Amino acid sequence: MKFMPELFTQSSARLGTLSELERTPDVVLETPLLMLYTKRGSVPHITKEVLEMITPEKLLLTMSLPTTFDMTDPVRQFKSIADFVGLKEYPVFLTMEDPAQPTVSGYNDEDTIAVWTRHGKQIINADGYMDIVEAFRPDFYLALYDSDTHSGSSSKRITKSVDRSIKMLDKCLTRHKASEVVRNKGIFGAVGGGYNTTAREMSIKNLEGKDLAGYVIDGLHNNGPETEKIPFQFVEDIVKHTISLLPQDKMRVTMGAWNPVTVINLIKLGVDLFDSSYPYLVTERSCALTFLYHHSETGESPMISISEKRYADDFTPICKDCKCLTCLNHTRAYLHHLYQTKELLGAVLLMIHNIHHYLEYFKEIRNSLRNGTFRELETKIYVIFAKNDSAN
Amino acid sequence: MDRKQPCRVPLTFKIAETCSTSKARTGLMILPHHDVDTPVFMPVGTQGTLKGLLPQQLEKLDCQIILGNTYHLGTRPGTTILQMAGGLHQFMNWKRALLTDSGGFQMVSLLQLAHITEEGVTFRSPYDGSECVLTPEHSIEIQNTIGADIIMQLDDVVHAKVTGPRVEEAMHRTTRWVDRCLLAHQKSDEQNIFPIVQGGLDPQLRTESAKLLTQRQVNGFAIGGLSGGESKNDFWRMVHLSTNVLPVDKPRYLMGVGFAVDLVVCCALGVDMFDCVFPTRTARFGCALIRTGQLNLRQKQYKYDTAPIDDSCDCSTCKNYTRAYLHQIVTQETVACHLLSVHNINFQLRLMRDIRDSIKEQTFPQFVRKFMLELYPDGEYPTWITEALEAVDIKLSK
Ligand SMILES: [Zn+2]
Ligand SMILES: [Zn+2]
């Protein structure tokens, strides 16, 4: 595994490349990167055949423990979880929480973590977790830790979480280094500490000198659609402070369904990896993102809700400038009909468009960093969303 | 054929080969939007979409024609929207051939208060409770707006188990209605009306129905009123009898039939077109079709099964996914439904391709024997299959 950040002088934002993964050596990914959100091993609504139509790139897939926990035993018969779910050409990042689903709070213990699966609560410790990791053989994974903190957590609870987490990390690292099958994979450490600066510093101090592929800046939210509503200002100081203490040569991840304004700002602070739970949640609300092809003169909102009656006889695509499979082939009227009739193709077509849209957004962000036009893009995105409080 | 030129005859049927033993035949049906190899299975896309599959995926499966339901489409999105869109092809962006039913059968089966008079199918609107009538003229008007390559006459549907004068009345009414449909038809250079052979399970009535309809100026025929719960013994006899009367040089469409074994038997009896919701409906419940029956992937036995659904299948599902993974996501993720729909549709289309190839190579009887032995390895064939095939000189091996 190789991560090469190129640093930028004007802001903390950086471009980088991720390559030389053990299992998928041909994959080269550019950061800031949008990882593809999966649920039970699949991009929701999207089969491999359709995924390949959305993009030929073999993007990094995020898989979360709650939605894959039940698969552990059968996965052992396969080379990796990627092989098991039929996406073996794609690299995988195993995370502990489902970013699209609010995390149930209050069940973690001294050295165990509660994982909420389809069949209820499962309790695992670091050893149990590493057994799963050895079965899954993800290309990247997050060391087990206590993530049960958020903006409202008491400092006592936060300190406890930081203490527990370092013990779990050490156990995971010991197993990691000794394991034939995962020692060449990338292990990430979670930076916890909620919104408490001291606890953050403690957490980072604990991670210092450990052999990690990168850091997940966690404890900023409790997952699910609520994450979209978090304004950048709310997380700015703590993320900025956290990143200032992290080494430059390691990847930084913030999981969750951040809105596009917060995303571009987090990139400005130096975050490298995000997941696509946001376009997924937008799809589940029968909405289509339009902010990237926004024409300010028409006063359009950054997304449209295809359920609205006014689209029943609108024979234009979601975005006339969008080159996705949905926009090239289908109209808003057809999408509205599929919504009305609750047909499965509706979510498929919206997901194709929304993923494409968000991938294009990240491409544009990378281009703007390359061309020195990041500030213009940032302003454009800010203006579009400032007019519309709905998504911000 | 240049499709930009409006073709004066919207259907040309060319038989390439006829089985020298049975009544099976293979050919090409040239329609305004696409050429269709027969015998053909048509997947059902009731509401202008086929169970989560993109038109591009259907094309990749080499699906040449799909079916839409007039009752559903007339309700949602409705004819105004379809008219504005320029027809269903445009609306759903399906570039190949389409067939629509008349809407009558759907009404009678879906709406409890529907009943039939000489005027048409009378029903209470499920929306405002007002009394409405679907006349033969109205059905054709809607189907003209939808714009399918093949459209169906409105027929007087009688449940398969009904006997007595009602069956005769329905048969004659169906014949009167086809004339009203043909008269109302506004696009006879772009769309083909198929009349529907009725007559219940009465050989005389069915023969008479087929004879009467054959006198009409049409490009193909449907065989209706079957696959509604009648015995298999009656079923195959009615199909056999219908194809005996219907002209050899026009396509014959057996409505609502699509189980693999029925497809094989009815091809032997000389049927060219089939449709059925079963392959896609069963996919939703986690069932995958294979030559020896079907797999219910919800069952525990597949948890550790690293095989694809069918290792001889060339679909994208079987190439990439295992039974073990499908077991984890069936009825949980829509992806599972899409994956099984792809496989099940490919299963049906591949079966039809195999049937066509065997007819072309004059090996159809051997194909039938092999198919049946695979399905009934002990050689204990149901009597109706043995009898139906013997009626067209195919003897099954023990
Ligand atoms: Zn698009
Ligand atoms: Zn298959």
mmCIF file of C-alpha atoms and ligand atoms in Angstrom, chain B residues 313 315 318 343, ligand 2:
data_model
loop_
_atom_site.group_PDB
_atom_site.id
_atom_site.type_symbol
_atom_site.label_atom_id
_atom_site.label_comp_id
_atom_site.label_asym_id
_atom_site.label_seq_id
_atom_site.Cartn_x
_atom_site.Cartn_y
_atom_site.Cartn_z
ATOM 1 C CA CYS B 313 -25.644 -20.013 -17.168
ATOM 2 C CA CYS B 315 -25.785 -14.274 -17.196
ATOM 3 C CA CYS B 318 -23.994 -16.323 -12.432
ATOM 4 C CA HIS B 343 -30.848 -14.667 -14.087
HETATM 5 ZN ZN ZN C 2 -27.627 -16.996 -14.436
#
